[in-house]
Amino acid sequence: MGEVEPVPAGPLEPPEPPEAAAPRRPGGIRVLKRNMKHNGSRNCLNRRSRFGSRERDWLREDVKRGCVYLYGADTPTATTTTTSSSTSSSSSDLHLVLCTVETPASEICAGEGRESLYLQLHGDLVRRLEPTEQPLQIVYDYLSRLGFEDPVRIQEEATNPDLSCMIRFYGEKPCQMDHLDRILLSGIYNVRKGKTQLHKWAERLVVLCGTCLIVSSVKDCQTGKMHILPLVGGKIEEVKRRQHSLAFSSAGAQAQTYHVSFETLAEYQRWQRQASKVVSQRISTVDLSCYSLEEVPEHLFYSQDITYLNLRHNFMQLERPGGLDTLYKFSQLKGLNLSHNKLGLFPVLLCEISTLTELNLSCNGFHDLPSQIGNLLNLQTLCLDGNVLTALPDELGNLQQLTSLGISFNNFSQIPEVLEKLSMLDKVVMAGNHLEVLDLGVLTRMRHVKHVDLRMNHLKMVIIENLEGNKHITHMDLRDNQLTDLDLSSLCSLEQLHCERNKLRELTLSGFSLRTLYANWNRLTAVNVYPVPSLLTSLELSRNLLECVPDWACEAKKLEILDISYNLLTEVPMRILSSLSLRKLMVGHNHIHVLPALVEHIPLEVLDIQHNTLSRLPDTLFSKALNLRYLNASANSLEALPPACAGEESLSELQLLYLTNNLLTDQCTPVLVGHPHLRVLHLANNQLQTFPASKLNKLEQLEELNLSGNKLKAIPTTIANCKRLHTLVAHANNISIFPEILQLPQIQFVDLSCNDLTEILIPEALPGTLQDLDLTGNTNLVLEHKTLDMFSHITTLKIDQKPLPSTDSTVTSTFWSHGLAEMAGQRNKLCVSALAMDNFAEGVGAVYGMFDGDRNEELPRLLQCTMADVLLEEVQHSTNDTVFMTNTFLVSHRKLGMAGQKLGSSALLCYIRPDTADPTSSFSLTVANVGTCQAVLCRGGKPVPLSKVFSLEQDPEEAHRVKDQKAIITEDNKVNGVTCCTRLLGCAYLYPWVLPKPHISSTPLTIQDELLILGNKALWEHLSYLEAVNAVRHVQDPLAAAKKLCTLAQSYGCQDNVGAMVVYLNIGEEGCTCEMNGLTLPGPVGFASTATIKDAPKPTTPSSSSGIASEFSSEMSTSEVSSEVGSTASDEHNTVGLEASLLPRPERRCSLHPVPSTGIFQRQPSCATFSSNQSDNGLDSDDDQPVEGVITNGSRVEVEVDIHCCRGREPENSPTLRKNSSNPYSEEHPRGVGFGIRRQNSVNSGILLPVNKDKMELQKSPSTSCLYGKKLSNGSIVPLEDSLNLIEVATEAPKRKTGYFAAPTQLEPEDQFVVPRDLEEEVKEQMKQQQESRPEPEPRAEDRTEPLEEFDTAL
């Protein structure tokens, strides 16, 4: 590792670093060699030394200045996995180059003595920079496209070394050993020719490249005297008589053999591994994709038998020794893939390779094609997707053997006329172009075309020139366009039509050949098909406005699948339900009142009738639909179930039965016995009180049972007979006895949360399959240490967190409480994580988040652990919600490091904080999200969506952006076939199509806001916003509410990971602690007034009486500002004159009703509980009555405290001071003391334990020093010269052995009230007259009198 090596500046002239002087170098840059430490866990380089002060000053002068980290060639790339030991040895010097956005790469190279600079994005390919390219400008443009807007912040981010996982510069081209092995293997080894031992071993140069083994003399290797051995179809064998030797043999009758002896085992294995891939091929194929190649290796041209060459994802050049202009040398080449090479211009010499039959030139930025392309007469497949073509040359018509032409995601505004000449072409693939009008006459003239793909264009209408029918087109794809009416009745041979996600109101088709029709997500009110489609097998019309099933669909004799869910149906025709061909019927989410009775047997296998208004099912449903395997009748009004088929042995084949959210009672359970093959049974959210043991005993095939949300008191013991049961969900019941499920051999998931369990009787050995046990919400459950040890092997054990010890220094808010539920569904792992902090930024806000990694669990967990810390840091830099939320997401994206290069995650973050912008609101809610996680606010019983779904299907604007940037969107609507999301955290390699910039919305919270729901994609796919809000707004426990949402989603058909978080908001008057709402402030002396407390909140939301803890200092922990104290009142007496009780005092206000701050005071209401170690009843030892505002609670005393910040220097007799002071008296106290707040699980539970702290210790502590740094943890800035925090002044107070509280010394002497000892009793009597009648506790004998002391305080 090199030391700092300052390099002189040219025209830029940055200041010399203080470390050492340096000789001048040519060029206008400065290069600093910094010691860098490699982080083995993330493979990112982190700084061990920062910029010098002079360099930073130089950067601050201009935002166009910055630095570029320049890595050496031997530095491990961002994707290389190395151990920590090897990392430290392989790390090279890291050059820090100071430059400007105008500094070209050539100038940096001149200063560094390099030939070129190389750029690597996301640990992927490495590209050589052109001499005129500007590295710093590339970094700034990259950060700007990510979402950073502030130039100063962009400059700051560009100096962060963690950015190297996303963008990195090299002084030399880095080479990975495994890549080099796949391209070319070479070395000088002992070689023997032939299978016999007649030839001797001789030293030869051996090269393995492409499909051949090249053996040449060491001295003649450059003269062309070499032997070439084709390996495709040959053999590679181990030579047993010689160590580390291989025998290479070619194919054919006259096969040749070469024996090669390697020196080490590692070399032997490398050659064997690569050669085995070659000999196993049947066709001579060479794959050199994704190797950052600029030219073909020279030795590859000796492999003249190559027929398919893959050069995808490289940076191939034209005019180089092994460039594209030399590919014509491969005389047998048939297939060539040059996609994603950013060529810009079409390589004309490729048109001389007459043997080509397949050519892929996608994503190269071609604006036009040369006329010479007509020379490729043997070409059968031509792929030109992802370019910027607007027309095709007429010479393309010469390719009469062309059968496949891909021109998707270009800039065509009409179908090229040259396609009419391509008689062998049967597909027109033009997805993602700019077509606005579809002329069917053009397609009619192309009699050879059968398939037409025009999805994701701008089609608004379809025109027909004449009445001539088209008898050739069989498949048409018109998805994701802007069509309002579609008439394709002239396509009489049409077999399949996709027209999803348009704006269709009416659809007209020909039914002669129609087999499948997909028209989901439209506005259809009528679908006309004539004649009746006798060949129709699948019909999907979901999410439209249909009021009835079309008549022609009822007459289709071969219809097997009918999906007409999410419409306005009121009935199901008898002809549909009794169809003899229908196998699957989906009519959920309609307004169906009754199903017709079945008379004959039907072959129906799947029936989905959820979310209707059914009160009963047909009595003959199970007896006539004997093939029925799946029935979902959830979210109806069913009170009973139809009987199963009669007879001793049931013929029912029913396996999956979902009956959640109905009105079923215990009478339905006997019917279930008639379905012995049941594997999945959901009866959640019904009115079950018991489940007969004899009935459950007969369901031996049961694998999944959901009984949550009922009134069950116990699970029958006969559940032990369900030997195949692996999932039991029974939360939100009244179960008091733990069911006998721990003896089931296949049990995996058990959820018994929110019940009345008290103890668990467990067997001696638990089943090894048990992975998840949820026992939260059982308030009376006590688990012994032995039981916890038994559960230690369970992957996930969820139990209630016990009240934290008294050392905890946080206060639970009364304004919000949350519940979280996550369920894996039918997947083996849970890829959803959540973040929940009810007390964020020292209790002044809350943060909630949801992260969905789809198929990966690593990123959601990383975000769960880091995102709150990033937010806390960002709110200190900016108070603008859009700015700090955007930066939080972008910085979190960067902090993902290597994990975020290939993996991605949806993210949702909700931040509740005091609202400083709107004086009528107490708190504001800021929501930011990327991906598919969403947040919904319940306001007045109505859902208010706060998020935006970033997916190609639901966001046309994002789809348009991705399409314009020439991403390839596959037929399943995924960007490059990877993800349907257009914005994610992670997936950096999909830049610039997938970005981390979030959608942000802010709303002030009002008294009408009841709750906030956070959910991932799976939740909102199966629950509407309104249904989710109505389902939980009357549930008392937020945990039970979140569980209910997940259960509903699973019962409605969700089989994926589902996560839900419910945050109950208590922003209304019931959370108020103002004096006018029932809580009175202590009197001037703290003796007389009666304290009235509102009803305590529910145990689920423990809090202090004031509802929110004050910010005592910026980032100061309470333990650092606490001090030791004796008795709360016996040590010192707050004694003042009688005049004090007559002075006017403003009403106490809480955070919901703040008093506008004027003058010099900044009000921060707080509740603190002082622990007494001398008085058991919370009273003074020599007092016989309680002090006003002091609430007795056993040996604990809870005091309402108002904390003020005052100006350090004010003129005496300031009227503003008197006007705004809520306690217009002062007391002298020589001791400076702080205090800490601790959370308890009850009302008024903040425990304030003063602890002695020395003044010097406070000043030296990081928390205290940050006071003088002027930054507060909530993002506000307090000028040091304008105001002093209470704790700051406390640190300056003189020491005292014992004390009560420290506050700023008041400057006005007339504000000091001292009550002589002989008038103390008279003062008490006067204060008693102002109180209401209150029982007086008996004085304790152990109380003692302490000497009266005067002290100065703001209390």
XYZ file of C-alpha atoms in Angstrom, residues 718-961:
244
model
C -57.884 -35.777 17.662
C -55.758 -33.437 15.598
C -52.978 -35.867 16.491
C -54.531 -38.247 13.945
C -53.849 -35.805 11.102
C -50.423 -37.262 10.444
C -49.883 -35.237 7.263
C -50.659 -31.866 8.815
C -47.799 -29.416 8.271
C -49.549 -26.057 8.846
C -51.898 -25.017 11.641
C -53.104 -21.409 11.843
C -55.471 -20.616 14.701
C -54.664 -17.085 15.820
C -57.244 -14.655 17.224
C -59.318 -17.252 19.065
C -59.868 -17.961 22.756
C -57.663 -21.030 22.931
C -56.314 -21.587 26.417
C -54.892 -25.102 26.042
C -51.970 -25.749 23.750
C -53.100 -28.313 21.130
C -51.424 -31.673 20.800
C -49.589 -30.870 17.623
C -45.981 -31.295 18.691
C -46.254 -35.016 18.103
C -47.196 -34.691 14.440
C -44.345 -36.024 12.301
C -44.649 -33.414 9.485
C -45.685 -30.271 11.351
C -43.769 -27.216 10.098
C -45.733 -24.029 10.798
C -47.878 -23.292 13.878
C -49.536 -19.940 14.551
C -51.380 -19.667 17.873
C -50.906 -15.946 18.415
C -53.507 -13.674 20.015
C -55.076 -16.378 22.151
C -55.366 -17.086 25.886
C -52.605 -19.647 26.286
C -51.111 -19.921 29.761
C -48.700 -22.836 29.494
C -47.365 -25.380 27.055
C -47.002 -29.074 27.689
C -44.365 -30.364 25.350
C -43.180 -33.924 24.726
C -39.687 -35.089 25.437
C -38.648 -34.609 21.812
C -39.963 -32.077 19.313
C -40.475 -32.947 15.644
C -37.460 -32.038 13.586
C -39.662 -30.572 10.871
C -40.996 -27.735 13.055
C -39.694 -24.477 11.585
C -42.015 -21.687 12.722
C -43.897 -21.309 16.013
C -45.788 -18.084 16.720
C -46.990 -17.533 20.297
C -47.178 -13.740 20.358
C -50.213 -12.015 21.785
C -50.727 -14.570 24.578
C -50.375 -12.166 27.475
C -50.703 -14.818 30.181
C -48.263 -17.272 28.678
C -45.201 -18.017 30.783
C -42.439 -20.098 29.228
C -39.951 -21.787 31.485
C -36.284 -21.963 30.651
C -36.597 -25.649 29.954
C -39.315 -24.993 27.404
C -37.276 -22.294 25.720
C -34.343 -24.667 25.501
C -36.581 -27.230 23.835
C -37.630 -24.633 21.267
C -34.070 -23.541 20.566
C -33.768 -25.613 17.387
C -36.813 -23.981 15.786
C -35.833 -21.674 12.958
C -38.375 -19.003 13.907
C -39.815 -18.721 17.405
C -42.048 -15.706 18.044
C -42.965 -14.834 21.609
C -43.947 -11.628 23.339
C -41.112 -9.371 24.310
C -41.051 -8.917 28.021
C -40.970 -5.403 29.489
C -37.533 -3.992 29.112
C -35.440 -3.428 32.250
C -35.236 -0.031 33.845
C -32.086 0.772 31.910
C -34.077 1.339 28.724
C -34.123 4.988 27.875
C -36.998 5.257 25.426
C -40.603 6.166 25.822
C -43.367 4.382 23.950
C -45.622 6.777 22.128
C -49.343 6.959 22.702
C -49.928 8.158 19.162
C -49.189 4.937 17.289
C -48.713 1.226 17.767
C -48.114 -1.483 15.213
C -48.610 -5.146 14.472
C -46.701 -7.230 11.927
C -47.476 -10.507 10.194
C -45.426 -12.412 7.623
C -46.334 -15.742 6.060
C -44.249 -17.775 3.649
C -47.185 -19.458 1.927
C -46.241 -22.419 -0.211
C -42.647 -21.313 -0.685
C -39.766 -22.724 1.285
C -38.318 -19.374 2.353
C -39.617 -15.998 3.440
C -38.367 -13.188 1.228
C -40.288 -10.405 2.978
C -38.867 -8.316 5.823
C -40.280 -5.406 7.765
C -38.983 -2.454 9.747
C -40.903 -1.073 12.727
C -39.660 1.620 15.109
C -42.378 3.200 17.219
C -39.776 5.478 18.786
C -37.551 6.935 16.120
C -35.088 9.766 16.557
C -35.295 9.598 20.351
C -39.049 9.283 20.426
C -40.105 12.221 18.262
C -41.336 10.087 15.385
C -41.815 6.609 14.011
C -40.554 4.641 11.021
C -42.199 1.653 9.372
C -41.043 -0.210 6.310
C -41.760 -3.236 4.147
C -39.234 -4.938 1.854
C -40.027 -7.670 -0.667
C -37.169 -9.429 -2.434
C -39.450 -11.605 -4.584
C -37.078 -14.583 -4.855
C -34.185 -13.460 -2.664
C -34.142 -13.011 1.100
C -30.758 -11.328 1.404
C -31.666 -7.826 0.265
C -34.827 -7.424 2.364
C -32.836 -8.314 5.461
C -30.057 -5.897 4.572
C -32.548 -3.086 4.067
C -34.309 -3.960 7.284
C -31.060 -3.494 9.196
C -29.690 -0.387 7.503
C -32.451 1.807 6.137
C -33.535 3.385 9.427
C -29.969 4.437 10.162
C -29.662 5.993 6.734
C -32.919 7.901 7.249
C -31.770 9.156 10.640
C -28.629 10.498 9.033
C -30.416 12.081 6.107
C -32.988 13.974 8.178
C -30.073 15.785 9.787
C -28.958 17.110 6.423
C -32.319 18.330 5.159
C -35.796 19.083 6.455
C -37.366 18.754 3.018
C -39.214 15.438 2.961
C -38.671 14.887 -0.744
C -34.954 15.461 -0.423
C -34.205 13.327 2.606
C -36.494 10.484 1.523
C -34.978 10.385 -1.963
C -31.472 10.430 -0.577
C -32.370 7.713 1.915
C -33.348 5.369 -0.890
C -30.389 6.258 -3.080
C -27.865 5.859 -0.272
C -29.468 2.569 0.771
C -29.151 1.459 -2.830
C -25.438 2.237 -2.677
C -24.940 0.549 0.673
C -26.223 -2.748 -0.715
C -22.798 -3.151 -2.261
C -22.157 -6.339 -4.170
C -25.447 -7.850 -3.089
C -27.286 -5.099 -4.944
C -25.514 -5.689 -8.226
C -27.618 -8.647 -9.324
C -30.393 -8.848 -6.715
C -33.257 -6.405 -6.210
C -35.976 -5.637 -3.710
C -39.138 -3.566 -3.498
C -39.020 -1.117 -0.613
C -41.600 0.946 1.253
C -40.728 3.431 3.991
C -43.167 5.448 6.102
C -41.864 8.207 8.341
C -44.064 9.938 10.926
C -42.646 13.117 12.399
C -43.837 16.347 14.024
C -45.259 18.636 11.387
C -43.394 21.924 11.379
C -44.884 23.206 8.135
C -48.593 22.959 8.955
C -49.510 24.592 12.283
C -52.952 22.952 12.208
C -51.473 19.457 12.203
C -49.443 17.737 14.878
C -47.699 15.097 12.741
C -47.019 14.520 9.088
C -46.649 11.201 7.280
C -44.087 10.855 4.507
C -44.216 7.725 2.374
C -41.641 6.657 -0.187
C -41.575 3.467 -2.208
C -40.074 1.635 -5.120
C -41.368 -1.593 -6.579
C -44.704 -3.089 -5.620
C -44.987 -2.592 -1.843
C -47.769 -0.159 -0.981
C -49.098 1.854 1.952
C -52.744 2.800 2.476
C -54.034 5.283 5.039
C -57.485 4.873 6.558
C -59.009 8.339 6.875
C -62.544 8.512 8.125
C -63.109 4.859 7.190
C -62.015 5.427 3.581
C -58.737 4.196 2.061
C -56.217 6.762 0.863
C -53.442 5.189 -1.262
C -50.072 6.770 -0.558
C -47.819 4.735 -2.846
C -47.258 4.114 -6.518
C -46.851 0.698 -8.081
C -43.770 0.695 -10.298
C -44.545 -2.139 -12.683
C -44.769 -2.341 -16.435
C -48.382 -3.480 -16.328
C -49.734 -0.826 -13.960
C -47.619 2.224 -14.791
C -47.757 3.271 -18.472
C -45.382 6.182 -17.877
C -42.675 3.921 -16.524
C -43.257 1.419 -19.315
C -42.819 4.241 -21.835
C -39.574 5.351 -20.150
